[in-house]
């Protein structure tokens, strides 16, 4: 029998806000935000394009063995010469530019996120995009008071380089490190989100094709909620 004045477990659960997870790319924004940033870096720096072209034979040789290696090399070239302060400035400027492209964002996704905030849910954006860039974009859109778990870079001798790529199972690990081990609702758009969706009480697949929906349901072992967002 509980002591007098003790809070019953059911009451404790009821007092806690729901935890709601949102992927970023493909759910709140159309396309891959970090890829768009990297493309802009190359567009503004012809010498980076020339260096990437010089490296292309090696990258083509590596491609059959590892897709990640060539991609990381291209990112390293795009970030050459940037220390942490200069990177933050560049990412912040691009975030402001991107936020002015109204068709770049998923209106329905942003509205859903705001509704969850108004309902008092604990909303966490869990993304493979880099943290400074993702946070900057969300702030430019007026989405404040958000927790963001994202990929991270670290300073290197020649510029910023990848420290942690927050995709797949890494998303679940990031949540556990934050002390989040259960969530009621999760929104994702690809199989990379399957580990995060599998542990949700309700999994929502955004703009998924029928084929992707079936594949996701096989991976999760249960039905998913499918939504079409524009």
mmCIF file of C-alpha atoms in Angstrom:
data_model
loop_
_atom_site.group_PDB
_atom_site.id
_atom_site.type_symbol
_atom_site.label_atom_id
_atom_site.label_comp_id
_atom_site.label_asym_id
_atom_site.label_seq_id
_atom_site.Cartn_x
_atom_site.Cartn_y
_atom_site.Cartn_z
ATOM 1 C CA UNK A 1 0.000 0.000 0.000
ATOM 2 C CA UNK A 2 1.530 3.370 -0.982
ATOM 3 C CA UNK A 3 2.446 5.812 1.757
ATOM 4 C CA UNK A 4 0.132 8.718 2.396
ATOM 5 C CA UNK A 5 0.870 11.576 0.001
ATOM 6 C CA UNK A 6 2.775 9.337 -2.436
ATOM 7 C CA UNK A 7 1.913 9.789 -6.096
ATOM 8 C CA UNK A 8 0.463 6.711 -7.780
ATOM 9 C CA UNK A 9 2.384 5.453 -10.838
ATOM 10 C CA UNK A 10 -0.576 6.086 -13.140
ATOM 11 C CA UNK A 11 -0.759 9.691 -11.975
ATOM 12 C CA UNK A 12 2.975 10.133 -12.547
ATOM 13 C CA UNK A 13 2.679 8.860 -16.122
ATOM 14 C CA UNK A 14 -0.275 11.149 -16.748
ATOM 15 C CA UNK A 15 1.722 14.145 -15.532
ATOM 16 C CA UNK A 16 4.602 13.532 -17.962
ATOM 17 C CA UNK A 17 4.403 15.129 -21.424
ATOM 18 C CA UNK A 18 4.299 12.868 -24.448
ATOM 19 C CA UNK A 19 7.618 12.497 -26.239
ATOM 20 C CA UNK A 20 7.247 13.115 -29.978
ATOM 21 C CA UNK A 21 10.137 12.638 -32.420
ATOM 22 C CA UNK A 22 10.493 14.264 -35.823
ATOM 23 C CA UNK A 23 13.028 13.442 -38.496
ATOM 24 C CA UNK A 24 14.122 16.594 -40.347
ATOM 25 C CA UNK A 25 15.055 15.953 -43.975
ATOM 26 C CA UNK A 26 12.060 14.645 -45.913
ATOM 27 C CA UNK A 27 9.689 15.359 -43.020
ATOM 28 C CA UNK A 28 10.050 19.063 -42.232
ATOM 29 C CA UNK A 29 12.183 20.091 -45.206
ATOM 30 C CA UNK A 30 12.163 18.839 -48.768
ATOM 31 C CA UNK A 31 15.432 17.220 -49.747
ATOM 32 C CA UNK A 32 18.687 16.866 -47.831
ATOM 33 C CA UNK A 33 19.586 20.126 -46.066
ATOM 34 C CA UNK A 34 23.272 19.322 -45.519
ATOM 35 C CA UNK A 35 23.631 18.256 -49.153
ATOM 36 C CA UNK A 36 22.148 21.610 -50.185
ATOM 37 C CA UNK A 37 24.698 23.362 -47.968
ATOM 38 C CA UNK A 38 27.570 21.347 -49.453
ATOM 39 C CA UNK A 39 26.339 22.081 -52.985
ATOM 40 C CA UNK A 40 26.323 25.793 -52.161
ATOM 41 C CA UNK A 41 29.879 25.545 -50.810
ATOM 42 C CA UNK A 42 31.053 24.039 -54.099
ATOM 43 C CA UNK A 43 29.059 26.534 -56.169
ATOM 44 C CA UNK A 44 30.793 29.438 -54.439
ATOM 45 C CA UNK A 45 34.309 27.930 -54.580
ATOM 46 C CA UNK A 46 35.571 26.889 -58.039
ATOM 47 C CA UNK A 47 38.856 25.688 -56.511
ATOM 48 C CA UNK A 48 36.925 23.160 -54.403
ATOM 49 C CA UNK A 49 35.273 21.855 -57.562
ATOM 50 C CA UNK A 50 38.703 21.537 -59.189
ATOM 51 C CA UNK A 51 40.096 19.660 -56.180
ATOM 52 C CA UNK A 52 37.089 17.301 -56.127
ATOM 53 C CA UNK A 53 37.602 16.677 -59.837
ATOM 54 C CA UNK A 54 41.256 15.814 -59.250
ATOM 55 C CA UNK A 55 40.182 13.328 -56.577
ATOM 56 C CA UNK A 56 37.416 11.799 -58.695
ATOM 57 C CA UNK A 57 39.451 8.818 -60.052
ATOM 58 C CA UNK A 58 40.234 7.715 -56.496
ATOM 59 C CA UNK A 59 36.645 8.296 -55.381
ATOM 60 C CA UNK A 60 35.347 6.183 -58.268
ATOM 61 C CA UNK A 61 37.701 3.364 -57.279
ATOM 62 C CA UNK A 62 36.455 3.507 -53.687
ATOM 63 C CA UNK A 63 32.749 3.700 -54.573
ATOM 64 C CA UNK A 64 32.158 -0.064 -55.101
ATOM 65 C CA UNK A 65 33.632 -0.808 -51.667
ATOM 66 C CA UNK A 66 32.291 2.087 -49.623
ATOM 67 C CA UNK A 67 29.767 4.776 -50.410
ATOM 68 C CA UNK A 68 30.550 6.508 -47.138
ATOM 69 C CA UNK A 69 34.249 7.050 -47.893
ATOM 70 C CA UNK A 70 33.797 9.108 -51.085
ATOM 71 C CA UNK A 71 30.985 11.124 -49.480
ATOM 72 C CA UNK A 72 33.129 11.961 -46.449
ATOM 73 C CA UNK A 73 35.977 13.021 -48.750
ATOM 74 C CA UNK A 74 33.702 15.401 -50.653
ATOM 75 C CA UNK A 75 32.464 16.860 -47.364
ATOM 76 C CA UNK A 76 36.067 17.330 -46.190
ATOM 77 C CA UNK A 77 36.863 19.238 -49.388
ATOM 78 C CA UNK A 78 33.769 21.432 -48.959
ATOM 79 C CA UNK A 79 34.836 22.302 -45.416
ATOM 80 C CA UNK A 80 38.555 22.813 -46.045
ATOM 81 C CA UNK A 81 39.883 25.904 -44.312
ATOM 82 C CA UNK A 82 36.901 26.376 -41.996
ATOM 83 C CA UNK A 83 37.523 26.479 -38.275
ATOM 84 C CA UNK A 84 34.607 26.172 -35.858
ATOM 85 C CA UNK A 85 33.794 29.881 -35.788
ATOM 86 C CA UNK A 86 33.904 30.271 -39.582
ATOM 87 C CA UNK A 87 31.837 27.125 -40.027
ATOM 88 C CA UNK A 88 29.137 28.426 -37.672
ATOM 89 C CA UNK A 89 29.055 31.703 -39.594
ATOM 90 C CA UNK A 90 28.745 29.934 -42.948
ATOM 91 C CA UNK A 91 26.098 27.494 -41.708
ATOM 92 C CA UNK A 92 24.119 30.307 -40.085
ATOM 93 C CA UNK A 93 24.162 32.379 -43.268
ATOM 94 C CA UNK A 94 23.004 29.421 -45.354
ATOM 95 C CA UNK A 95 20.241 28.630 -42.832
ATOM 96 C CA UNK A 96 18.929 32.169 -43.211
ATOM 97 C CA UNK A 97 19.038 31.887 -47.009
ATOM 98 C CA UNK A 98 17.314 28.507 -47.048
ATOM 99 C CA UNK A 99 14.542 29.663 -44.695
ATOM 100 C CA UNK A 100 13.562 32.290 -47.274
ATOM 101 C CA UNK A 101 12.673 29.577 -49.793
ATOM 102 C CA UNK A 102 9.022 28.867 -48.909
ATOM 103 C CA UNK A 103 8.671 25.879 -51.227
ATOM 104 C CA UNK A 104 11.676 24.222 -49.592
ATOM 105 C CA UNK A 105 9.703 23.258 -46.493
ATOM 106 C CA UNK A 106 6.867 20.879 -45.771
ATOM 107 C CA UNK A 107 4.014 23.086 -44.582
ATOM 108 C CA UNK A 108 1.999 20.195 -43.147
ATOM 109 C CA UNK A 109 5.018 18.888 -41.244
ATOM 110 C CA UNK A 110 5.766 22.265 -39.687
ATOM 111 C CA UNK A 111 2.119 22.684 -38.714
ATOM 112 C CA UNK A 112 2.071 19.233 -37.114
ATOM 113 C CA UNK A 113 5.199 20.062 -35.107
ATOM 114 C CA UNK A 114 3.677 23.327 -33.880
ATOM 115 C CA UNK A 115 0.471 21.523 -32.870
ATOM 116 C CA UNK A 116 2.459 19.096 -30.746
ATOM 117 C CA UNK A 117 4.232 22.011 -29.082
ATOM 118 C CA UNK A 118 0.902 23.715 -28.325
ATOM 119 C CA UNK A 119 -0.407 20.456 -26.853
ATOM 120 C CA UNK A 120 2.487 20.464 -24.407
ATOM 121 C CA UNK A 121 4.339 17.507 -25.943
ATOM 122 C CA UNK A 122 8.087 17.201 -25.618
ATOM 123 C CA UNK A 123 9.169 17.561 -29.246
ATOM 124 C CA UNK A 124 12.622 16.369 -30.301
ATOM 125 C CA UNK A 125 14.014 16.716 -33.815
ATOM 126 C CA UNK A 126 16.301 13.746 -34.478
ATOM 127 C CA UNK A 127 18.242 14.189 -37.695
ATOM 128 C CA UNK A 128 21.257 13.190 -39.710
ATOM 129 C CA UNK A 129 21.792 16.843 -40.648
ATOM 130 C CA UNK A 130 24.616 18.647 -38.864
ATOM 131 C CA UNK A 131 23.562 20.256 -35.578
ATOM 132 C CA UNK A 132 24.493 23.899 -36.225
ATOM 133 C CA UNK A 133 22.802 23.882 -39.622
ATOM 134 C CA UNK A 134 19.638 22.077 -38.507
ATOM 135 C CA UNK A 135 19.256 24.259 -35.407
ATOM 136 C CA UNK A 136 19.857 27.408 -37.444
ATOM 137 C CA UNK A 137 17.199 26.498 -40.003
ATOM 138 C CA UNK A 138 14.632 25.705 -37.300
ATOM 139 C CA UNK A 139 15.352 28.977 -35.505
ATOM 140 C CA UNK A 140 15.012 30.912 -38.758
ATOM 141 C CA UNK A 141 11.581 29.315 -39.178
ATOM 142 C CA UNK A 142 10.583 30.531 -35.734
ATOM 143 C CA UNK A 143 10.669 27.056 -34.188
ATOM 144 C CA UNK A 144 12.202 27.660 -30.794
ATOM 145 C CA UNK A 145 12.221 25.643 -27.561
ATOM 146 C CA UNK A 146 13.089 22.538 -29.564
ATOM 147 C CA UNK A 147 15.516 19.811 -28.627
ATOM 148 C CA UNK A 148 17.707 18.870 -31.579
ATOM 149 C CA UNK A 149 19.762 15.683 -31.773
ATOM 150 C CA UNK A 150 21.875 15.834 -34.906
ATOM 151 C CA UNK A 151 25.152 14.898 -36.555
ATOM 152 C CA UNK A 152 28.236 16.649 -35.217
ATOM 153 C CA UNK A 153 31.475 17.954 -36.686
ATOM 154 C CA UNK A 154 34.802 18.560 -34.971
ATOM 155 C CA UNK A 155 37.714 20.840 -35.788
ATOM 156 C CA UNK A 156 40.637 19.291 -37.667
ATOM 157 C CA UNK A 157 43.993 20.497 -38.977
ATOM 158 C CA UNK A 158 42.568 21.323 -42.399
ATOM 159 C CA UNK A 159 39.021 22.218 -41.422
ATOM 160 C CA UNK A 160 35.892 20.780 -39.856
ATOM 161 C CA UNK A 161 35.377 17.045 -40.146
ATOM 162 C CA UNK A 162 32.707 14.532 -39.202
ATOM 163 C CA UNK A 163 32.605 13.429 -35.568
ATOM 164 C CA UNK A 164 29.250 11.671 -35.394
ATOM 165 C CA UNK A 165 26.760 10.831 -38.154
ATOM 166 C CA UNK A 166 23.360 10.648 -36.495
ATOM 167 C CA UNK A 167 21.538 8.181 -38.746
ATOM 168 C CA UNK A 168 19.898 4.780 -38.310
ATOM 169 C CA UNK A 169 20.641 3.176 -34.957
ATOM 170 C CA UNK A 170 22.719 6.193 -33.965
ATOM 171 C CA UNK A 171 19.458 8.105 -33.538
ATOM 172 C CA UNK A 172 18.318 5.671 -30.872
ATOM 173 C CA UNK A 173 21.747 5.868 -29.201
ATOM 174 C CA UNK A 174 21.584 9.680 -29.194
ATOM 175 C CA UNK A 175 18.186 9.569 -27.541
ATOM 176 C CA UNK A 176 19.420 7.121 -24.890
ATOM 177 C CA UNK A 177 22.394 9.392 -24.159
ATOM 178 C CA UNK A 178 19.907 12.233 -23.642
ATOM 179 C CA UNK A 179 18.012 9.991 -21.205
ATOM 180 C CA UNK A 180 15.108 9.390 -23.592
ATOM 181 C CA UNK A 181 14.304 5.690 -23.742
ATOM 182 C CA UNK A 182 10.598 5.738 -24.615
ATOM 183 C CA UNK A 183 8.550 7.852 -27.003
ATOM 184 C CA UNK A 184 4.912 7.830 -27.920
ATOM 185 C CA UNK A 185 5.079 9.082 -31.505
ATOM 186 C CA UNK A 186 7.759 9.254 -34.195
ATOM 187 C CA UNK A 187 7.664 10.709 -37.709
ATOM 188 C CA UNK A 188 10.089 9.463 -40.361
ATOM 189 C CA UNK A 189 10.326 9.156 -44.134
ATOM 190 C CA UNK A 190 12.849 6.408 -44.918
ATOM 191 C CA UNK A 191 14.246 3.068 -43.810
ATOM 192 C CA UNK A 192 17.042 4.961 -42.047
ATOM 193 C CA UNK A 193 14.362 5.927 -39.526
ATOM 194 C CA UNK A 194 13.233 2.337 -38.898
ATOM 195 C CA UNK A 195 15.151 1.882 -35.594
ATOM 196 C CA UNK A 196 13.580 5.082 -34.225
ATOM 197 C CA UNK A 197 10.090 4.231 -35.494
ATOM 198 C CA UNK A 198 10.226 0.667 -34.209
ATOM 199 C CA UNK A 199 10.431 1.806 -30.599
ATOM 200 C CA UNK A 200 7.572 4.314 -30.913
ATOM 201 C CA UNK A 201 4.102 3.552 -29.607
ATOM 202 C CA UNK A 202 2.867 4.962 -32.924
ATOM 203 C CA UNK A 203 5.057 5.116 -36.030
ATOM 204 C CA UNK A 204 4.181 7.608 -38.769
ATOM 205 C CA UNK A 205 5.628 7.319 -42.285
ATOM 206 C CA UNK A 206 5.617 10.620 -44.159
ATOM 207 C CA UNK A 207 5.038 10.621 -47.927
ATOM 208 C CA UNK A 208 6.031 6.981 -48.192
ATOM 209 C CA UNK A 209 5.308 5.019 -51.349
ATOM 210 C CA UNK A 210 3.241 1.819 -51.009
ATOM 211 C CA UNK A 211 6.441 -0.187 -51.534
ATOM 212 C CA UNK A 212 8.303 1.713 -48.810
ATOM 213 C CA UNK A 213 5.314 1.389 -46.496
ATOM 214 C CA UNK A 214 5.275 -2.407 -46.878
ATOM 215 C CA UNK A 215 9.031 -2.593 -46.386
ATOM 216 C CA UNK A 216 8.800 -0.446 -43.249
ATOM 217 C CA UNK A 217 5.976 -2.549 -41.824
ATOM 218 C CA UNK A 218 8.017 -5.704 -42.363
ATOM 219 C CA UNK A 219 10.958 -4.105 -40.561
ATOM 220 C CA UNK A 220 8.779 -2.924 -37.667
ATOM 221 C CA UNK A 221 6.652 -6.059 -37.489
ATOM 222 C CA UNK A 222 3.445 -4.007 -37.297
ATOM 223 C CA UNK A 223 1.365 -1.451 -39.161
ATOM 224 C CA UNK A 224 2.430 2.160 -39.560
ATOM 225 C CA UNK A 225 0.348 5.287 -39.950
ATOM 226 C CA UNK A 226 0.893 6.768 -43.396
ATOM 227 C CA UNK A 227 0.425 10.490 -44.073
ATOM 228 C CA UNK A 228 0.748 12.656 -47.185
ATOM 229 C CA UNK A 229 2.266 16.018 -46.318
ATOM 230 C CA UNK A 230 2.753 18.981 -48.613
#
